[in-house]
Amino acid sequence: MEKAPGANLPSICGSNTGQHMYIDIGKTAMNTAMINFMFMAPAMGATMGMTSMRTWDIKVTQFKFSDPGNPPPGCLQYHSGMAGRIRTFNYDAMASTHIASQNYQVCIRQEPGYSCIQYTVCADMTGFTLDVATIAGAAVDTGCTSDFIEISGSSALCNQGTLTSRYCGTNLNTAAMAMADTSICDCTAPFRVGIFTDKMADTGVAAMPASKGLCLEYKQLP
């Protein structure tokens, strides 16, 4: 996906059913956006033992600049409602690895009467796996430098105790080296989850899962 020079849009691939992007293309008729498709040559794919079915059905919707439902600036994805699900691009519970070189914000609209939001790993044994080649268990803040998510000023107890921002590893937890997932709560609006991955699509190491990305369920709390 490409647009005006200077735009920060990630290149994506793999399985992305149900995903979306919001792209600010400007206010004039001269502004445009363009989708580019790049395919591996069949001979190269066969040599690497890869087979794939290339299918896509992309819906494009234009919004007025003044539409009240438009996302805040800097939000590549925008969710609304008191509960929902967030997945990184190409997240697949059965296979695959995360996409490299990602840097974008997933935003959730704060609903009236709700002051906090809680994130929980989806019911999948690898629902949170980022930078697993070097990290077993949970890692936070300075322990996350390659692939991680960022939920600024979050905690396990909704603004109580130590506040944390970065999370990575094989588990989502505010406690470093924890081997179990826990819910993460953020009471600092606007509600955003930053997704950051380096240039490598980690395949994992022996006896550990591949670094697949994440699937989080969220719900807003009064």
PDB file of C-alpha atoms in Angstrom:
ATOM      1  CA  MET A   1       0.000   0.000   0.000  1.00  0.00           C
ATOM      2  CA  GLU A   2       1.424   3.369  -0.972  1.00  0.00           C
ATOM      3  CA  LYS A   3       0.266   6.966  -0.643  1.00  0.00           C
ATOM      4  CA  ALA A   4       1.831  10.393  -0.391  1.00  0.00           C
ATOM      5  CA  PRO A   5       5.602  10.591   0.305  1.00  0.00           C
ATOM      6  CA  GLY A   6       6.421  10.410   3.996  1.00  0.00           C
ATOM      7  CA  ALA A   7       3.482   8.180   4.901  1.00  0.00           C
ATOM      8  CA  ASN A   8       4.217   5.379   7.347  1.00  0.00           C
ATOM      9  CA  LEU A   9       2.293   2.403   5.971  1.00  0.00           C
ATOM     10  CA  PRO A  10       3.479  -1.162   6.567  1.00  0.00           C
ATOM     11  CA  SER A  11       3.937  -3.722   3.816  1.00  0.00           C
ATOM     12  CA  ILE A  12       1.848  -6.790   4.618  1.00  0.00           C
ATOM     13  CA  CYS A  13       1.494 -10.320   3.295  1.00  0.00           C
ATOM     14  CA  GLY A  14       0.021 -13.690   4.248  1.00  0.00           C
ATOM     15  CA  SER A  15      -3.485 -14.271   5.573  1.00  0.00           C
ATOM     16  CA  ASN A  16      -5.286 -11.074   6.578  1.00  0.00           C
ATOM     17  CA  THR A  17      -8.981 -11.888   6.445  1.00  0.00           C
ATOM     18  CA  GLY A  18     -10.997  -9.363   8.444  1.00  0.00           C
ATOM     19  CA  GLN A  19      -8.153  -6.860   8.788  1.00  0.00           C
ATOM     20  CA  HIS A  20      -8.462  -3.187   7.889  1.00  0.00           C
ATOM     21  CA  MET A  21      -6.443   0.009   7.461  1.00  0.00           C
ATOM     22  CA  TYR A  22      -7.433   3.658   7.716  1.00  0.00           C
ATOM     23  CA  ILE A  23      -5.377   5.863   5.395  1.00  0.00           C
ATOM     24  CA  ASP A  24      -5.451   9.655   5.348  1.00  0.00           C
ATOM     25  CA  ILE A  25      -4.979  10.553   1.685  1.00  0.00           C
ATOM     26  CA  GLY A  26      -5.516  14.293   2.065  1.00  0.00           C
ATOM     27  CA  LYS A  27      -8.318  16.722   1.267  1.00  0.00           C
ATOM     28  CA  THR A  28      -7.971  17.464  -2.457  1.00  0.00           C
ATOM     29  CA  ALA A  29      -8.902  15.605  -5.626  1.00  0.00           C
ATOM     30  CA  MET A  30      -5.200  15.399  -6.471  1.00  0.00           C
ATOM     31  CA  ASN A  31      -4.476  13.156  -3.474  1.00  0.00           C
ATOM     32  CA  THR A  32      -4.449   9.425  -4.186  1.00  0.00           C
ATOM     33  CA  ALA A  33      -3.671   6.063  -2.626  1.00  0.00           C
ATOM     34  CA  MET A  34      -2.397   2.998  -4.452  1.00  0.00           C
ATOM     35  CA  ILE A  35      -2.203  -0.716  -3.660  1.00  0.00           C
ATOM     36  CA  ASN A  36       0.748  -2.607  -5.132  1.00  0.00           C
ATOM     37  CA  PHE A  37       0.809  -6.409  -5.289  1.00  0.00           C
ATOM     38  CA  MET A  38       4.138  -8.246  -5.441  1.00  0.00           C
ATOM     39  CA  PHE A  39       4.245 -11.994  -6.109  1.00  0.00           C
ATOM     40  CA  MET A  40       7.081 -14.492  -5.771  1.00  0.00           C
ATOM     41  CA  ALA A  41       7.934 -16.149  -9.085  1.00  0.00           C
ATOM     42  CA  PRO A  42       6.376 -19.669  -9.265  1.00  0.00           C
ATOM     43  CA  ALA A  43       9.750 -21.308  -9.911  1.00  0.00           C
ATOM     44  CA  MET A  44      11.278 -19.621  -6.878  1.00  0.00           C
ATOM     45  CA  GLY A  45       8.348 -20.600  -4.684  1.00  0.00           C
ATOM     46  CA  ALA A  46       8.562 -24.228  -5.819  1.00  0.00           C
ATOM     47  CA  THR A  47      12.302 -24.306  -5.134  1.00  0.00           C
ATOM     48  CA  MET A  48      11.658 -23.120  -1.585  1.00  0.00           C
ATOM     49  CA  GLY A  49       8.911 -25.690  -1.077  1.00  0.00           C
ATOM     50  CA  MET A  50       6.213 -23.006  -0.970  1.00  0.00           C
ATOM     51  CA  THR A  51       2.750 -23.244  -2.465  1.00  0.00           C
ATOM     52  CA  SER A  52      -0.001 -20.703  -2.060  1.00  0.00           C
ATOM     53  CA  MET A  53      -3.404 -19.661  -3.320  1.00  0.00           C
ATOM     54  CA  ARG A  54      -3.431 -15.954  -4.096  1.00  0.00           C
ATOM     55  CA  THR A  55      -6.879 -14.562  -3.497  1.00  0.00           C
ATOM     56  CA  TRP A  56      -8.109 -11.204  -2.307  1.00  0.00           C
ATOM     57  CA  ASP A  57     -11.354  -9.287  -1.970  1.00  0.00           C
ATOM     58  CA  ILE A  58     -10.632  -5.765  -0.758  1.00  0.00           C
ATOM     59  CA  LYS A  59     -13.380  -3.299   0.104  1.00  0.00           C
ATOM     60  CA  VAL A  60     -12.492   0.386  -0.287  1.00  0.00           C
ATOM     61  CA  THR A  61     -14.633   2.999   1.459  1.00  0.00           C
ATOM     62  CA  GLN A  62     -14.073   6.754   1.350  1.00  0.00           C
ATOM     63  CA  PHE A  63     -15.000   8.953   4.307  1.00  0.00           C
ATOM     64  CA  LYS A  64     -15.569  12.681   4.415  1.00  0.00           C
ATOM     65  CA  PHE A  65     -12.790  14.583   6.127  1.00  0.00           C
ATOM     66  CA  SER A  66     -15.314  15.809   8.723  1.00  0.00           C
ATOM     67  CA  ASP A  67     -16.823  12.379   9.442  1.00  0.00           C
ATOM     68  CA  PRO A  68     -17.096  11.999  13.252  1.00  0.00           C
ATOM     69  CA  GLY A  69     -16.232   8.317  12.935  1.00  0.00           C
ATOM     70  CA  ASN A  70     -12.787   8.980  11.498  1.00  0.00           C
ATOM     71  CA  PRO A  71      -9.863   7.671  13.570  1.00  0.00           C
ATOM     72  CA  PRO A  72      -7.535  10.023  15.446  1.00  0.00           C
ATOM     73  CA  PRO A  73      -4.297  10.989  13.651  1.00  0.00           C
ATOM     74  CA  GLY A  74      -1.686   8.238  13.585  1.00  0.00           C
ATOM     75  CA  CYS A  75      -4.105   5.299  13.875  1.00  0.00           C
ATOM     76  CA  LEU A  76      -3.653   2.690  11.145  1.00  0.00           C
ATOM     77  CA  GLN A  77      -6.431   0.575  12.668  1.00  0.00           C
ATOM     78  CA  TYR A  78      -9.439   1.886  14.582  1.00  0.00           C
ATOM     79  CA  HIS A  79     -11.880  -0.189  16.631  1.00  0.00           C
ATOM     80  CA  SER A  80     -15.077   0.844  18.361  1.00  0.00           C
ATOM     81  CA  GLY A  81     -17.414  -0.840  20.807  1.00  0.00           C
ATOM     82  CA  MET A  82     -17.080  -2.038  24.370  1.00  0.00           C
ATOM     83  CA  ALA A  83     -15.401  -5.308  23.367  1.00  0.00           C
ATOM     84  CA  GLY A  84     -13.498  -6.649  20.403  1.00  0.00           C
ATOM     85  CA  ARG A  85     -10.369  -8.369  19.124  1.00  0.00           C
ATOM     86  CA  ILE A  86      -6.998  -7.152  17.844  1.00  0.00           C
ATOM     87  CA  ARG A  87      -4.706  -9.288  15.671  1.00  0.00           C
ATOM     88  CA  THR A  88      -1.384  -8.446  14.082  1.00  0.00           C
ATOM     89  CA  PHE A  89      -1.235  -8.759  10.307  1.00  0.00           C
ATOM     90  CA  ASN A  90      -0.794 -12.362   9.114  1.00  0.00           C
ATOM     91  CA  TYR A  91      -1.680 -13.723  12.554  1.00  0.00           C
ATOM     92  CA  ASP A  92      -2.803 -17.340  12.182  1.00  0.00           C
ATOM     93  CA  ALA A  93      -3.436 -19.573  15.180  1.00  0.00           C
ATOM     94  CA  MET A  94      -2.346 -22.665  13.235  1.00  0.00           C
ATOM     95  CA  ALA A  95       0.822 -21.515  11.472  1.00  0.00           C
ATOM     96  CA  SER A  96       2.938 -18.625  10.145  1.00  0.00           C
ATOM     97  CA  THR A  97       5.215 -16.041  11.721  1.00  0.00           C
ATOM     98  CA  HIS A  98       4.770 -12.338  12.293  1.00  0.00           C
ATOM     99  CA  ILE A  99       5.564  -9.839   9.539  1.00  0.00           C
ATOM    100  CA  ALA A 100       8.842  -7.973   9.810  1.00  0.00           C
ATOM    101  CA  SER A 101       9.344  -4.189   9.786  1.00  0.00           C
ATOM    102  CA  GLN A 102       6.013  -3.213  11.319  1.00  0.00           C
ATOM    103  CA  ASN A 103       5.472   0.093  13.102  1.00  0.00           C
ATOM    104  CA  TYR A 104       1.875   1.217  13.537  1.00  0.00           C
ATOM    105  CA  GLN A 105      -0.817   2.108  16.057  1.00  0.00           C
ATOM    106  CA  VAL A 106      -4.047   0.231  16.762  1.00  0.00           C
ATOM    107  CA  CYS A 107      -6.584   2.566  18.388  1.00  0.00           C
ATOM    108  CA  ILE A 108      -9.805   1.845  20.266  1.00  0.00           C
ATOM    109  CA  ARG A 109     -12.465   4.502  20.650  1.00  0.00           C
ATOM    110  CA  GLN A 110     -13.236   5.266  24.299  1.00  0.00           C
ATOM    111  CA  GLU A 111     -16.954   4.660  24.782  1.00  0.00           C
ATOM    112  CA  PRO A 112     -19.083   7.023  26.944  1.00  0.00           C
ATOM    113  CA  GLY A 113     -19.057   6.035  30.608  1.00  0.00           C
ATOM    114  CA  TYR A 114     -15.934   3.866  30.332  1.00  0.00           C
ATOM    115  CA  SER A 115     -12.572   4.913  31.755  1.00  0.00           C
ATOM    116  CA  CYS A 116     -10.299   1.870  31.343  1.00  0.00           C
ATOM    117  CA  ILE A 117      -9.645  -0.900  28.858  1.00  0.00           C
ATOM    118  CA  GLN A 118      -8.485  -4.456  29.583  1.00  0.00           C
ATOM    119  CA  TYR A 119      -6.512  -6.655  27.179  1.00  0.00           C
ATOM    120  CA  THR A 120      -6.443 -10.463  27.428  1.00  0.00           C
ATOM    121  CA  VAL A 121      -4.605 -12.961  25.217  1.00  0.00           C
ATOM    122  CA  CYS A 122      -6.950 -14.931  22.953  1.00  0.00           C
ATOM    123  CA  ALA A 123      -7.586 -18.591  23.749  1.00  0.00           C
ATOM    124  CA  ASP A 124      -4.632 -19.873  21.728  1.00  0.00           C
ATOM    125  CA  MET A 125      -1.442 -21.317  23.212  1.00  0.00           C
ATOM    126  CA  THR A 126       0.608 -18.989  21.016  1.00  0.00           C
ATOM    127  CA  GLY A 127      -1.727 -15.982  21.169  1.00  0.00           C
ATOM    128  CA  PHE A 128       1.152 -13.790  22.324  1.00  0.00           C
ATOM    129  CA  THR A 129       4.571 -14.617  20.877  1.00  0.00           C
ATOM    130  CA  LEU A 130       6.997 -11.802  20.059  1.00  0.00           C
ATOM    131  CA  ASP A 131      10.797 -12.139  19.985  1.00  0.00           C
ATOM    132  CA  VAL A 132      10.669 -15.713  21.261  1.00  0.00           C
ATOM    133  CA  ALA A 133      14.097 -16.561  19.808  1.00  0.00           C
ATOM    134  CA  THR A 134      15.750 -14.785  22.735  1.00  0.00           C
ATOM    135  CA  ILE A 135      13.017 -14.591  25.386  1.00  0.00           C
ATOM    136  CA  ALA A 136      11.257 -17.421  27.240  1.00  0.00           C
ATOM    137  CA  GLY A 137       8.360 -16.191  29.324  1.00  0.00           C
ATOM    138  CA  ALA A 138       7.339 -12.559  29.659  1.00  0.00           C
ATOM    139  CA  ALA A 139       9.556  -9.528  29.196  1.00  0.00           C
ATOM    140  CA  VAL A 140       8.728  -5.864  29.743  1.00  0.00           C
ATOM    141  CA  ASP A 141      10.042  -2.375  29.012  1.00  0.00           C
ATOM    142  CA  THR A 142      13.857  -2.394  28.583  1.00  0.00           C
ATOM    143  CA  GLY A 143      13.746  -6.174  28.095  1.00  0.00           C
ATOM    144  CA  CYS A 144      11.868  -5.622  24.816  1.00  0.00           C
ATOM    145  CA  THR A 145      14.007  -4.148  22.052  1.00  0.00           C
ATOM    146  CA  SER A 146      13.280  -6.098  18.839  1.00  0.00           C
ATOM    147  CA  ASP A 147       9.617  -7.108  18.581  1.00  0.00           C
ATOM    148  CA  PHE A 148       7.086  -5.795  21.088  1.00  0.00           C
ATOM    149  CA  ILE A 149       3.783  -4.061  21.711  1.00  0.00           C
ATOM    150  CA  GLU A 150       3.447  -0.795  23.573  1.00  0.00           C
ATOM    151  CA  ILE A 151       0.547   0.062  25.896  1.00  0.00           C
ATOM    152  CA  SER A 152       1.773   3.186  27.652  1.00  0.00           C
ATOM    153  CA  GLY A 153       1.161   3.459  31.387  1.00  0.00           C
ATOM    154  CA  SER A 154      -0.549   0.080  31.725  1.00  0.00           C
ATOM    155  CA  SER A 155      -0.610  -2.396  34.598  1.00  0.00           C
ATOM    156  CA  ALA A 156      -2.239  -5.593  35.784  1.00  0.00           C
ATOM    157  CA  LEU A 157      -4.356  -3.711  38.334  1.00  0.00           C
ATOM    158  CA  CYS A 158      -5.760  -0.737  36.392  1.00  0.00           C
ATOM    159  CA  ASN A 159      -3.505   2.198  37.303  1.00  0.00           C
ATOM    160  CA  GLN A 160      -2.342   0.583  40.527  1.00  0.00           C
ATOM    161  CA  GLY A 161       1.149  -0.685  41.245  1.00  0.00           C
ATOM    162  CA  THR A 162       4.042  -0.435  38.806  1.00  0.00           C
ATOM    163  CA  LEU A 163       3.121   0.930  35.386  1.00  0.00           C
ATOM    164  CA  THR A 164       4.568  -0.743  32.313  1.00  0.00           C
ATOM    165  CA  SER A 165       4.621   0.176  28.625  1.00  0.00           C
ATOM    166  CA  ARG A 166       6.401  -2.485  26.528  1.00  0.00           C
ATOM    167  CA  TYR A 167       5.576  -6.193  26.383  1.00  0.00           C
ATOM    168  CA  CYS A 168       7.182  -9.089  24.498  1.00  0.00           C
ATOM    169  CA  GLY A 169       8.227 -12.737  24.866  1.00  0.00           C
ATOM    170  CA  THR A 170       6.102 -15.866  24.985  1.00  0.00           C
ATOM    171  CA  ASN A 171       3.642 -14.508  27.556  1.00  0.00           C
ATOM    172  CA  LEU A 172       1.813 -11.245  28.201  1.00  0.00           C
ATOM    173  CA  ASN A 173       2.537 -10.281  31.785  1.00  0.00           C
ATOM    174  CA  THR A 174       3.719  -7.261  33.769  1.00  0.00           C
ATOM    175  CA  ALA A 175       6.200  -9.472  35.644  1.00  0.00           C
ATOM    176  CA  ALA A 176       9.439 -10.220  33.797  1.00  0.00           C
ATOM    177  CA  MET A 177      10.124 -13.950  33.239  1.00  0.00           C
ATOM    178  CA  ALA A 178       6.530 -14.899  34.141  1.00  0.00           C
ATOM    179  CA  MET A 179       5.461 -18.083  32.345  1.00  0.00           C
ATOM    180  CA  ALA A 180       1.720 -17.342  32.262  1.00  0.00           C
ATOM    181  CA  ASP A 181      -0.463 -14.716  30.615  1.00  0.00           C
ATOM    182  CA  THR A 182      -2.342 -12.103  32.596  1.00  0.00           C
ATOM    183  CA  SER A 183      -4.766  -9.322  31.707  1.00  0.00           C
ATOM    184  CA  ILE A 184      -3.299  -5.869  31.092  1.00  0.00           C
ATOM    185  CA  CYS A 185      -5.294  -2.767  31.986  1.00  0.00           C
ATOM    186  CA  ASP A 186      -4.905   0.776  30.659  1.00  0.00           C
ATOM    187  CA  CYS A 187      -6.757   3.727  32.197  1.00  0.00           C
ATOM    188  CA  THR A 188      -4.984   6.451  30.241  1.00  0.00           C
ATOM    189  CA  ALA A 189      -6.929   7.615  27.201  1.00  0.00           C
ATOM    190  CA  PRO A 190      -6.612   7.615  24.260  1.00  0.00           C
ATOM    191  CA  PHE A 191      -6.546   3.816  24.101  1.00  0.00           C
ATOM    192  CA  ARG A 192      -3.748   2.690  21.783  1.00  0.00           C
ATOM    193  CA  VAL A 193      -1.633  -0.406  21.178  1.00  0.00           C
ATOM    194  CA  GLY A 194       1.625   0.159  19.315  1.00  0.00           C
ATOM    195  CA  ILE A 195       2.929  -2.717  17.179  1.00  0.00           C
ATOM    196  CA  PHE A 196       6.683  -2.810  16.535  1.00  0.00           C
ATOM    197  CA  THR A 197       8.769  -5.527  14.843  1.00  0.00           C
ATOM    198  CA  ASP A 198      12.321  -5.406  13.525  1.00  0.00           C
ATOM    199  CA  LYS A 199      13.542  -6.510  10.086  1.00  0.00           C
ATOM    200  CA  MET A 200      13.556 -10.218  10.966  1.00  0.00           C
ATOM    201  CA  ALA A 201      10.527 -12.548  10.875  1.00  0.00           C
ATOM    202  CA  ASP A 202      11.569 -14.824  13.741  1.00  0.00           C
ATOM    203  CA  THR A 203      10.934 -18.526  13.236  1.00  0.00           C
ATOM    204  CA  GLY A 204      11.613 -19.470  16.837  1.00  0.00           C
ATOM    205  CA  VAL A 205      14.128 -21.920  18.267  1.00  0.00           C
ATOM    206  CA  ALA A 206      14.042 -25.596  19.181  1.00  0.00           C
ATOM    207  CA  ALA A 207      11.245 -26.551  21.598  1.00  0.00           C
ATOM    208  CA  MET A 208       9.736 -23.047  21.344  1.00  0.00           C
ATOM    209  CA  PRO A 209       6.948 -21.703  19.113  1.00  0.00           C
ATOM    210  CA  ALA A 210       7.498 -19.400  16.188  1.00  0.00           C
ATOM    211  CA  SER A 211       7.170 -15.688  16.841  1.00  0.00           C
ATOM    212  CA  LYS A 212       3.660 -15.348  15.430  1.00  0.00           C
ATOM    213  CA  GLY A 213       2.569 -11.969  16.705  1.00  0.00           C
ATOM    214  CA  LEU A 214      -0.496 -11.532  18.857  1.00  0.00           C
ATOM    215  CA  CYS A 215      -4.214 -11.911  19.232  1.00  0.00           C
ATOM    216  CA  LEU A 216      -5.741  -9.823  22.026  1.00  0.00           C
ATOM    217  CA  GLU A 217      -9.316  -9.486  23.170  1.00  0.00           C
ATOM    218  CA  TYR A 218     -10.236  -6.161  24.728  1.00  0.00           C
ATOM    219  CA  LYS A 219     -13.126  -4.942  26.838  1.00  0.00           C
ATOM    220  CA  GLN A 220     -13.754  -1.491  28.236  1.00  0.00           C
ATOM    221  CA  LEU A 221     -14.316  -1.028  31.957  1.00  0.00           C
ATOM    222  CA  PRO A 222     -16.359   1.669  33.754  1.00  0.00           C
TER     223      PRO A 222
END
